[in-house]
mmCIF file of C-alpha atoms and ligand atoms in Angstrom:
data_model
loop_
_atom_site.group_PDB
_atom_site.id
_atom_site.type_symbol
_atom_site.label_atom_id
_atom_site.label_comp_id
_atom_site.label_asym_id
_atom_site.label_seq_id
_atom_site.Cartn_x
_atom_site.Cartn_y
_atom_site.Cartn_z
ATOM 1 C CA MET T 1 23.639 168.675 -73.736
ATOM 2 C CA LYS T 2 20.257 169.616 -74.485
ATOM 3 C CA GLU T 3 19.077 166.109 -74.132
ATOM 4 C CA GLN T 4 20.965 165.862 -70.861
ATOM 5 C CA LEU T 5 19.222 169.075 -69.499
ATOM 6 C CA ASN T 6 15.740 167.860 -70.646
ATOM 7 C CA SER T 7 16.279 164.487 -68.902
ATOM 8 C CA ILE T 8 17.265 166.335 -65.589
ATOM 9 C CA ARG T 9 13.943 168.512 -66.181
ATOM 10 C CA MET T 10 12.136 165.095 -66.486
ATOM 11 C CA GLN T 11 13.757 163.422 -63.597
ATOM 12 C CA ALA T 12 13.183 166.315 -61.259
ATOM 13 C CA GLU T 13 9.560 166.596 -62.240
ATOM 14 C CA GLN T 14 9.160 163.056 -61.590
ATOM 15 C CA GLU T 15 10.563 163.150 -58.180
ATOM 16 C CA LEU T 16 8.690 166.424 -57.289
ATOM 17 C CA SER T 17 5.453 164.634 -57.756
ATOM 18 C CA ASN T 18 6.570 161.987 -55.181
ATOM 19 C CA VAL T 19 7.470 164.401 -52.703
ATOM 20 C CA GLY T 20 5.482 164.215 -49.397
ATOM 21 C CA THR T 21 7.158 166.563 -46.896
ATOM 22 C CA ILE T 22 9.004 170.011 -46.903
ATOM 23 C CA THR T 23 12.240 168.141 -45.900
ATOM 24 C CA GLU T 24 12.098 165.923 -48.704
ATOM 25 C CA LEU T 25 11.297 168.998 -50.784
ATOM 26 C CA GLU T 26 14.350 170.950 -49.475
ATOM 27 C CA ASN T 27 16.622 167.842 -50.300
ATOM 28 C CA LEU T 28 15.206 167.933 -53.900
ATOM 29 C CA ARG T 29 15.906 171.503 -54.245
ATOM 30 C CA VAL T 30 19.673 170.991 -53.150
ATOM 31 C CA LYS T 31 19.884 167.839 -55.601
ATOM 32 C CA TYR T 32 18.959 169.872 -58.615
ATOM 33 C CA LEU T 33 19.474 173.520 -57.929
ATOM 34 C CA GLY T 34 22.004 173.481 -55.408
ATOM 35 C CA LYS T 35 25.539 174.692 -55.733
ATOM 36 C CA LYS T 36 26.727 171.161 -56.370
ATOM 37 C CA GLY T 37 23.166 170.228 -57.765
ATOM 38 C CA GLU T 38 22.841 168.313 -61.111
ATOM 39 C CA LEU T 39 21.488 171.215 -63.202
ATOM 40 C CA THR T 40 24.752 173.402 -61.966
ATOM 41 C CA THR T 41 27.040 170.603 -62.693
ATOM 42 C CA VAL T 42 25.831 170.404 -66.420
ATOM 43 C CA LEU T 43 26.130 174.094 -66.647
ATOM 44 C CA ARG T 44 29.730 174.063 -65.604
ATOM 45 C CA GLY T 45 30.473 171.941 -68.784
ATOM 46 C CA MET T 46 29.313 175.048 -70.971
ATOM 47 C CA GLY T 47 32.757 176.029 -71.688
ATOM 48 C CA SER T 48 33.218 173.022 -73.979
ATOM 49 C CA LEU T 49 30.503 174.405 -76.224
ATOM 50 C CA SER T 50 30.690 176.392 -79.365
ATOM 51 C CA PRO T 51 30.025 179.907 -79.332
ATOM 52 C CA GLU T 52 26.628 179.411 -81.285
ATOM 53 C CA GLU T 53 25.500 176.568 -78.990
ATOM 54 C CA ARG T 54 26.075 178.520 -75.712
ATOM 55 C CA PRO T 55 23.245 180.998 -75.663
ATOM 56 C CA VAL T 56 20.946 178.536 -76.550
ATOM 57 C CA ILE T 57 21.898 175.941 -73.961
ATOM 58 C CA GLY T 58 22.112 178.762 -71.615
ATOM 59 C CA GLN T 59 18.741 179.888 -72.261
ATOM 60 C CA LEU T 60 17.150 176.395 -71.990
ATOM 61 C CA ALA T 61 19.194 175.986 -68.793
ATOM 62 C CA ASN T 62 17.401 179.206 -67.162
ATOM 63 C CA GLU T 63 13.984 178.080 -68.294
ATOM 64 C CA ILE T 64 14.485 174.607 -66.639
ATOM 65 C CA ARG T 65 15.871 176.424 -63.625
ATOM 66 C CA GLU T 66 13.079 179.212 -63.412
ATOM 67 C CA ALA T 67 10.299 176.340 -64.086
ATOM 68 C CA LEU T 68 11.814 173.983 -61.447
ATOM 69 C CA GLU T 69 12.035 176.876 -58.887
ATOM 70 C CA ALA T 70 8.516 177.854 -59.375
ATOM 71 C CA LYS T 71 7.288 174.243 -59.199
ATOM 72 C CA ILE T 72 9.157 173.684 -56.043
ATOM 73 C CA ASP T 73 7.841 176.967 -54.366
ATOM 74 C CA LYS T 74 4.307 176.102 -55.324
ATOM 75 C CA ALA T 75 4.789 172.540 -53.988
ATOM 76 C CA LYS T 76 6.203 174.109 -50.833
ATOM 77 C CA GLU T 77 3.145 176.407 -50.224
ATOM 78 C CA GLU T 78 0.794 173.401 -50.787
ATOM 79 C CA LEU T 79 2.688 171.104 -48.448
ATOM 80 C CA SER T 80 3.036 173.655 -45.653
ATOM 81 C CA LYS T 81 -0.675 174.142 -45.862
ATOM 82 C CA LYS T 82 -1.484 170.590 -45.558
ATOM 83 C CA GLU T 83 0.897 170.027 -42.695
ATOM 84 C CA ARG T 84 -0.806 173.235 -41.033
ATOM 85 C CA LEU T 85 -4.066 171.467 -41.553
ATOM 86 C CA ASN T 86 -2.852 168.131 -40.285
ATOM 87 C CA LYS T 87 -1.580 169.620 -37.201
ATOM 88 C CA LEU T 88 -4.901 171.476 -36.343
ATOM 89 C CA GLU T 89 -6.674 168.408 -36.991
ATOM 90 C CA LYS T 90 -4.569 166.464 -34.467
ATOM 91 C CA GLU T 91 -4.895 169.218 -32.109
ATOM 92 C CA VAL T 92 -8.295 169.328 -31.717
ATOM 93 C CA ILE T 93 -9.438 169.506 -28.068
ATOM 94 C CA ASP T 94 -12.273 167.380 -26.868
ATOM 95 C CA VAL T 95 -14.042 169.560 -24.534
ATOM 96 C CA THR T 96 -16.264 166.713 -23.302
ATOM 97 C CA MET T 97 -13.197 164.691 -21.812
ATOM 98 C CA PRO T 98 -12.870 164.768 -18.165
ATOM 99 C CA GLY T 99 -10.302 167.491 -16.865
ATOM 100 C CA LYS T 100 -7.190 166.707 -15.369
ATOM 101 C CA ARG T 101 -7.200 167.139 -11.680
ATOM 102 C CA LYS T 102 -4.658 169.932 -10.393
ATOM 103 C CA MET T 103 -3.232 169.435 -7.155
ATOM 104 C CA LEU T 104 -4.150 172.796 -5.169
ATOM 105 C CA GLY T 105 -1.728 173.955 -2.331
ATOM 106 C CA LYS T 106 -3.047 175.240 0.851
ATOM 107 C CA LYS T 107 -2.131 177.842 3.216
ATOM 108 C CA HIS T 108 0.325 177.023 6.032
ATOM 109 C CA PRO T 109 -1.171 177.091 9.633
ATOM 110 C CA LEU T 110 1.112 179.868 10.473
ATOM 111 C CA SER T 111 -0.027 182.010 7.399
ATOM 112 C CA ILE T 112 -4.020 181.220 8.240
ATOM 113 C CA VAL T 113 -3.586 182.377 11.771
ATOM 114 C CA LEU T 114 -1.507 185.420 10.662
ATOM 115 C CA ASP T 115 -4.295 186.354 8.361
ATOM 116 C CA GLU T 116 -6.743 185.843 10.999
ATOM 117 C CA ILE T 117 -4.763 188.320 13.310
ATOM 118 C CA LYS T 118 -4.544 190.817 10.556
ATOM 119 C CA GLU T 119 -7.988 190.683 9.685
ATOM 120 C CA VAL T 120 -9.229 191.271 13.275
ATOM 121 C CA PHE T 121 -6.884 194.478 13.626
ATOM 122 C CA LEU T 122 -7.531 195.684 10.261
ATOM 123 C CA GLY T 123 -11.197 195.778 11.151
ATOM 124 C CA MET T 124 -10.583 197.920 14.165
ATOM 125 C CA GLY T 125 -8.730 200.526 12.046
ATOM 126 C CA TYR T 126 -5.081 199.327 12.525
ATOM 127 C CA GLU T 127 -2.381 199.684 9.582
ATOM 128 C CA ILE T 128 0.231 197.319 8.885
ATOM 129 C CA ALA T 129 3.884 198.501 9.390
ATOM 130 C CA GLU T 130 7.060 196.532 8.625
ATOM 131 C CA GLY T 131 10.646 196.605 9.610
ATOM 132 C CA PRO T 132 14.046 195.043 9.088
ATOM 133 C CA GLU T 133 14.880 191.705 10.366
ATOM 134 C CA VAL T 134 18.658 192.583 10.433
ATOM 135 C CA GLU T 135 18.393 195.530 12.990
ATOM 136 C CA LEU T 136 20.213 197.917 14.823
ATOM 137 C CA ASP T 137 21.097 197.235 18.344
ATOM 138 C CA TYR T 138 19.566 200.795 19.094
ATOM 139 C CA TYR T 139 16.272 199.925 17.679
ATOM 140 C CA ASN T 140 16.063 196.418 19.102
ATOM 141 C CA PHE T 141 17.160 197.227 22.621
ATOM 142 C CA GLU T 142 18.667 200.903 23.233
ATOM 143 C CA ALA T 143 15.723 202.938 22.169
ATOM 144 C CA LEU T 144 13.397 200.318 24.143
ATOM 145 C CA ASN T 145 15.004 201.315 27.285
ATOM 146 C CA ILE T 146 17.199 198.167 27.201
ATOM 147 C CA PRO T 147 20.669 199.735 27.626
ATOM 148 C CA LYS T 148 23.901 197.686 27.326
ATOM 149 C CA ASN T 149 24.376 195.239 30.287
ATOM 150 C CA HIS T 150 20.651 195.174 30.883
ATOM 151 C CA PRO T 151 19.608 191.774 32.223
ATOM 152 C CA ALA T 152 16.470 191.812 29.959
ATOM 153 C CA ARG T 153 19.162 191.157 27.149
ATOM 154 C CA ASP T 154 19.960 187.715 28.543
ATOM 155 C CA VAL T 155 16.529 186.260 27.773
ATOM 156 C CA GLN T 156 16.613 187.699 24.220
ATOM 157 C CA ASP T 157 20.222 186.619 23.309
ATOM 158 C CA THR T 158 20.594 186.590 19.540
ATOM 159 C CA PHE T 159 22.708 186.523 16.663
ATOM 160 C CA TYR T 160 25.074 189.560 16.066
ATOM 161 C CA ILE T 161 26.455 190.565 12.760
ATOM 162 C CA ASN T 162 28.555 192.811 14.521
ATOM 163 C CA GLU T 163 28.385 194.828 17.840
ATOM 164 C CA ASN T 164 25.663 197.083 16.610
ATOM 165 C CA ILE T 165 23.830 194.863 14.146
ATOM 166 C CA LEU T 166 21.801 191.814 15.054
ATOM 167 C CA LEU T 167 18.889 189.879 14.020
ATOM 168 C CA ARG T 168 15.926 191.263 15.850
ATOM 169 C CA THR T 169 14.585 189.345 18.725
ATOM 170 C CA GLN T 170 11.032 190.914 18.941
ATOM 171 C CA THR T 171 9.061 193.030 16.641
ATOM 172 C CA SER T 172 9.081 195.827 19.245
ATOM 173 C CA PRO T 173 11.749 197.828 17.262
ATOM 174 C CA VAL T 174 9.209 198.630 14.650
ATOM 175 C CA GLN T 175 7.255 200.645 17.313
ATOM 176 C CA ILE T 176 10.581 202.894 17.254
ATOM 177 C CA ARG T 177 10.790 203.109 13.766
ATOM 178 C CA VAL T 178 7.042 204.180 13.478
ATOM 179 C CA MET T 179 7.094 206.549 16.133
ATOM 180 C CA GLU T 180 10.141 208.301 14.927
ATOM 181 C CA ASN T 181 8.423 208.904 11.372
ATOM 182 C CA LYS T 182 4.819 209.528 12.287
ATOM 183 C CA LYS T 183 3.118 211.671 14.842
ATOM 184 C CA PRO T 184 0.056 210.497 16.800
ATOM 185 C CA PRO T 185 -2.391 209.230 16.236
ATOM 186 C CA ILE T 186 -0.746 205.882 15.749
ATOM 187 C CA LYS T 187 -2.405 202.690 15.307
ATOM 188 C CA ILE T 188 -0.308 199.948 13.694
ATOM 189 C CA ILE T 189 0.457 196.152 14.009
ATOM 190 C CA CYS T 190 3.701 194.835 12.816
ATOM 191 C CA PRO T 191 3.886 190.919 11.792
ATOM 192 C CA GLY T 192 7.110 189.752 11.306
ATOM 193 C CA ARG T 193 10.085 187.209 11.900
ATOM 194 C CA VAL T 194 12.182 187.262 14.745
ATOM 195 C CA TYR T 195 15.224 185.403 16.106
ATOM 196 C CA ARG T 196 16.858 184.231 19.283
ATOM 197 C CA SER T 197 19.471 181.787 20.012
ATOM 198 C CA ASP T 198 17.406 179.318 21.660
ATOM 199 C CA ALA T 199 17.815 175.479 21.101
ATOM 200 C CA VAL T 200 14.988 173.851 19.087
ATOM 201 C CA ASP T 201 12.498 171.912 21.113
ATOM 202 C CA ALA T 202 8.763 171.546 21.107
ATOM 203 C CA THR T 203 7.939 175.037 22.348
ATOM 204 C CA HIS T 204 11.265 176.947 21.125
ATOM 205 C CA SER T 205 12.544 177.571 17.797
ATOM 206 C CA PRO T 206 15.454 180.034 16.865
ATOM 207 C CA ILE T 207 13.365 181.645 14.336
ATOM 208 C CA PHE T 208 9.771 182.318 15.006
ATOM 209 C CA HIS T 209 6.947 185.079 14.335
ATOM 210 C CA GLN T 210 5.343 187.722 16.482
ATOM 211 C CA VAL T 211 2.786 190.387 15.693
ATOM 212 C CA GLU T 212 3.365 193.866 17.530
ATOM 213 C CA GLY T 213 0.668 196.180 18.112
ATOM 214 C CA LEU T 214 1.005 199.868 19.001
ATOM 215 C CA VAL T 215 -1.527 202.463 19.429
ATOM 216 C CA VAL T 216 -0.487 205.956 20.630
ATOM 217 C CA ASP T 217 -2.850 208.924 20.796
ATOM 218 C CA LYS T 218 -4.408 211.527 23.394
ATOM 219 C CA GLY T 219 -5.965 209.678 26.280
ATOM 220 C CA VAL T 220 -5.277 206.166 25.636
ATOM 221 C CA THR T 221 -5.557 204.125 28.800
ATOM 222 C CA MET T 222 -5.268 200.653 30.030
ATOM 223 C CA GLY T 223 -8.702 200.126 29.520
ATOM 224 C CA ASP T 224 -8.411 200.592 25.818
ATOM 225 C CA LEU T 225 -5.755 197.928 26.031
ATOM 226 C CA VAL T 226 -7.986 195.534 27.888
ATOM 227 C CA GLY T 227 -10.773 196.031 25.567
ATOM 228 C CA THR T 228 -8.812 195.639 22.469
ATOM 229 C CA LEU T 229 -7.122 192.354 23.645
ATOM 230 C CA LYS T 230 -10.498 190.854 24.899
ATOM 231 C CA LEU T 231 -12.170 191.554 21.351
ATOM 232 C CA PHE T 232 -9.017 190.040 19.624
ATOM 233 C CA ALA T 233 -9.179 186.894 21.820
ATOM 234 C CA LYS T 234 -12.855 186.302 21.542
ATOM 235 C CA SER T 235 -12.280 186.862 17.549
ATOM 236 C CA LEU T 236 -9.470 184.301 17.458
ATOM 237 C CA PHE T 237 -10.415 181.709 20.046
ATOM 238 C CA GLY T 238 -14.263 181.870 20.262
ATOM 239 C CA GLU T 239 -17.023 184.294 21.648
ATOM 240 C CA LYS T 240 -16.687 182.379 25.321
ATOM 241 C CA THR T 241 -12.984 183.305 25.470
ATOM 242 C CA GLU T 242 -11.864 185.421 28.572
ATOM 243 C CA ILE T 243 -8.641 187.294 29.152
ATOM 244 C CA ARG T 244 -6.539 187.787 32.366
ATOM 245 C CA LEU T 245 -3.866 190.039 32.873
ATOM 246 C CA ARG T 246 -0.876 189.229 35.232
ATOM 247 C CA PRO T 247 1.516 191.754 36.325
ATOM 248 C CA HIS T 248 4.895 191.422 34.587
ATOM 249 C CA HIS T 249 7.913 193.501 33.470
ATOM 250 C CA PHE T 250 8.933 194.724 30.166
ATOM 251 C CA PRO T 251 11.563 197.573 30.166
ATOM 252 C CA PHE T 252 9.600 199.490 27.319
ATOM 253 C CA THR T 253 6.112 199.484 28.967
ATOM 254 C CA GLU T 254 4.966 200.566 32.239
ATOM 255 C CA PRO T 255 2.921 199.055 33.733
ATOM 256 C CA SER T 256 3.276 195.827 32.121
ATOM 257 C CA ALA T 257 1.382 192.572 31.825
ATOM 258 C CA GLU T 258 1.489 189.095 30.855
ATOM 259 C CA VAL T 259 -1.692 188.076 29.196
ATOM 260 C CA ASP T 260 -3.399 184.617 29.101
ATOM 261 C CA VAL T 261 -6.800 183.508 27.621
ATOM 262 C CA SER T 262 -8.918 180.999 29.044
ATOM 263 C CA CYS T 263 -8.147 177.594 27.913
ATOM 264 C CA TRP T 264 -9.502 176.944 23.990
ATOM 265 C CA ASN T 265 -9.610 173.379 25.026
ATOM 266 C CA CYS T 266 -11.474 172.901 28.186
ATOM 267 C CA GLY T 267 -12.782 176.643 28.499
ATOM 268 C CA GLY T 268 -11.086 177.085 31.914
ATOM 269 C CA SER T 269 -11.719 173.917 33.812
ATOM 270 C CA GLY T 270 -8.513 172.728 33.511
ATOM 271 C CA CYS T 271 -7.015 170.022 31.061
ATOM 272 C CA ARG T 272 -3.627 168.773 29.554
ATOM 273 C CA VAL T 273 -3.535 171.293 27.126
ATOM 274 C CA CYS T 274 -3.582 174.120 29.705
ATOM 275 C CA LYS T 275 -1.668 171.923 32.249
ATOM 276 C CA ASN T 276 -4.768 172.035 34.458
ATOM 277 C CA GLU T 277 -4.343 176.045 34.780
ATOM 278 C CA GLY T 278 -7.372 176.951 32.743
ATOM 279 C CA TRP T 279 -5.365 179.707 31.468
ATOM 280 C CA ILE T 280 -2.888 180.081 28.630
ATOM 281 C CA GLU T 281 -0.573 182.544 28.232
ATOM 282 C CA ILE T 282 -0.461 184.269 24.715
ATOM 283 C CA LEU T 283 1.168 187.782 24.830
ATOM 284 C CA GLY T 284 2.879 190.613 26.598
ATOM 285 C CA ALA T 285 1.586 193.823 26.854
ATOM 286 C CA GLY T 286 1.656 197.215 28.716
ATOM 287 C CA MET T 287 1.510 200.911 28.404
ATOM 288 C CA VAL T 288 4.158 202.491 26.284
ATOM 289 C CA HIS T 289 7.029 203.565 28.721
ATOM 290 C CA PRO T 290 7.291 207.570 28.659
ATOM 291 C CA LYS T 291 11.001 207.289 28.213
ATOM 292 C CA VAL T 292 10.447 205.217 25.095
ATOM 293 C CA LEU T 293 7.842 207.822 23.914
ATOM 294 C CA GLU T 294 10.362 210.756 24.639
ATOM 295 C CA VAL T 295 13.156 209.003 22.552
ATOM 296 C CA CYS T 296 10.978 209.112 19.636
ATOM 297 C CA GLY T 297 10.076 212.882 20.030
ATOM 298 C CA ILE T 298 6.766 212.208 21.363
ATOM 299 C CA ASP T 299 5.646 214.153 24.572
ATOM 300 C CA PRO T 300 4.588 211.801 27.164
ATOM 301 C CA GLU T 301 2.684 214.642 29.011
ATOM 302 C CA VAL T 302 0.313 214.927 25.867
ATOM 303 C CA TYR T 303 0.216 211.403 24.444
ATOM 304 C CA SER T 304 0.063 207.844 25.867
ATOM 305 C CA GLY T 305 -0.220 204.753 24.403
ATOM 306 C CA PHE T 306 -0.243 200.876 24.715
ATOM 307 C CA ALA T 307 1.656 198.116 22.870
ATOM 308 C CA PHE T 308 1.500 194.214 22.836
ATOM 309 C CA GLY T 309 3.381 191.366 21.119
ATOM 310 C CA LEU T 310 2.160 187.859 20.652
ATOM 311 C CA GLY T 311 3.680 184.765 19.150
ATOM 312 C CA VAL T 312 2.229 183.473 16.119
ATOM 313 C CA GLU T 313 3.419 179.934 16.683
ATOM 314 C CA ARG T 314 2.043 179.879 20.017
ATOM 315 C CA THR T 315 -1.241 181.190 18.818
ATOM 316 C CA ALA T 316 -1.356 178.872 15.790
ATOM 317 C CA MET T 317 -0.671 175.889 18.310
ATOM 318 C CA GLY T 318 -3.418 176.911 20.327
ATOM 319 C CA ARG T 319 -5.962 177.642 17.636
ATOM 320 C CA PHE T 320 -5.354 174.080 15.980
ATOM 321 C CA ASN T 321 -4.273 171.898 19.005
ATOM 322 C CA ILE T 322 -0.647 171.566 17.699
ATOM 323 C CA ASP T 323 1.435 170.237 20.526
ATOM 324 C CA ASP T 324 4.937 170.323 18.904
ATOM 325 C CA MET T 325 6.327 173.605 17.425
ATOM 326 C CA ARG T 326 8.631 171.630 15.008
ATOM 327 C CA LEU T 327 5.765 170.480 13.023
ATOM 328 C CA LEU T 328 5.148 173.751 11.848
ATOM 329 C CA TYR T 329 8.508 173.886 10.083
ATOM 330 C CA GLU T 330 9.046 170.528 8.876
ATOM 331 C CA ASN T 331 6.847 171.005 5.839
ATOM 332 C CA ASP T 332 5.606 167.423 6.143
ATOM 333 C CA ILE T 333 2.617 167.493 3.708
ATOM 334 C CA ARG T 334 0.547 164.884 5.830
ATOM 335 C CA PHE T 335 0.673 167.418 8.455
ATOM 336 C CA LEU T 336 -0.139 170.558 6.325
ATOM 337 C CA ARG T 337 -2.993 168.813 4.567
ATOM 338 C CA GLN T 338 -4.934 168.801 7.779
ATOM 339 C CA PHE T 339 -5.731 172.611 7.645
HETATM 340 N N1 LIG A 401 8.578 192.478 22.654
HETATM 341 C C1 LIG A 401 8.070 191.401 23.966
HETATM 342 C C2 LIG A 401 8.775 190.276 23.792
HETATM 343 O O1 LIG A 401 9.027 189.547 22.639
HETATM 344 C C3 LIG A 401 6.699 191.572 23.994
HETATM 345 C C4 LIG A 401 5.881 192.735 24.147
HETATM 346 C C5 LIG A 401 5.707 193.488 22.986
HETATM 347 C C6 LIG A 401 5.569 193.339 25.577
HETATM 348 C C7 LIG A 401 5.006 194.984 23.223
HETATM 349 C C8 LIG A 401 4.969 194.356 25.722
HETATM 350 C C9 LIG A 401 4.546 195.124 24.685
HETATM 351 O O2 LIG A 401 8.780 189.399 24.845
#
C-alpha cells in the first residue's frame, strides 16, 4: 500500500507540473483529493491492514494529502496571477487609435421652438407652471366662463373619461389652477400637451402643444399685452417682425384678439406661405375676464391681467418653414436631421 501511495504522489506531482489553467488544476484536485479521488480510494482499503500498519499508512497518506494540497494551492496562486497579467496585457488601450464615432441625437424641432419660447419669457421674469393633461371639466371649461352647452365647446370637442373628466383642450385651465393657489402678482407661462377630437391633416392633429401665458397684477393693461407679444414675436421670428391684433371672442378674456405676425417668409408683401395675406395668425389673447378672476377669488376691481395662448406646432412650422404638421410626429430621421 505504501508503494501505491507513493506512486500516486509521483503521478500527481508529474501531472501538476503540466497543468496550464485553473480549470485543469481543479480537475486534478478532484482526481486525486476528491471524494472519489485516487487517494481517498486507497485509504478506503485501510480496513484490511494490520493494526500495526494502519497508523503508519495513515500518517503517510495524510502527509501526501497535505503536500499535494499545498502544491495545488501554490500552483493556483501562480496561475491566477498569470491569468490576471495576461488579461491586463490583452486589455491594453492604445490611446493613439482613432475613436469610434458616436451618433449624437438632436433636439426635435418642437423642442427647439419650445425652448426658445421658454427662454424669451423666462428672460421677462415669467415662471413656468404645469397642470394635468387629464383635467376636470370645471377647469377646462366651467371656470373659464364656458358653461355646459356653451357653443365654444363645439370647436373644442375632446375625449371624455367621464362626464366630469376629459383630456384638456387648451392650456388655459392652468390659469385657473395657478390663480386659485397664488395671489397676484402672477406671471407664468404654461407649456403643455392638449387634445381635441380633430382629424389628422396638414394643419391639424388630435394631440398638439400650446404655451399659455398669464399676467395678473394691479394696473395691467392691453398695452402691456401688446408690448409683451411684440417682444416675443421679434425674438422668435426676427427683429423686423410686426404684430397685428384682430378683434375676436374668447369666453375667458374680454376684450379678446387673435394675433398675427408679419409673414416670416416674405416680410408682409404676400407669398405662398402667408397665402398672400402678409400676416400669419399665431395666437389668441386678451384681458382676463372679470368673471374668471372672481371665480378664482381675485378682486377684479383691484387687479387686472392679460392672457395668451399659442400653438407650438404652428410656431415651429413657421420658424422652420414646415408645410405639413404630420412631419412633426412621424419621427422620420431624414426629416429630423435637418434641424
Ligand atoms: N385657449 C385658447 C385656445 O386654445 C387660446 C387663448 C389663451 C386665448 C389665452 C386667450 C387667452 O384657443
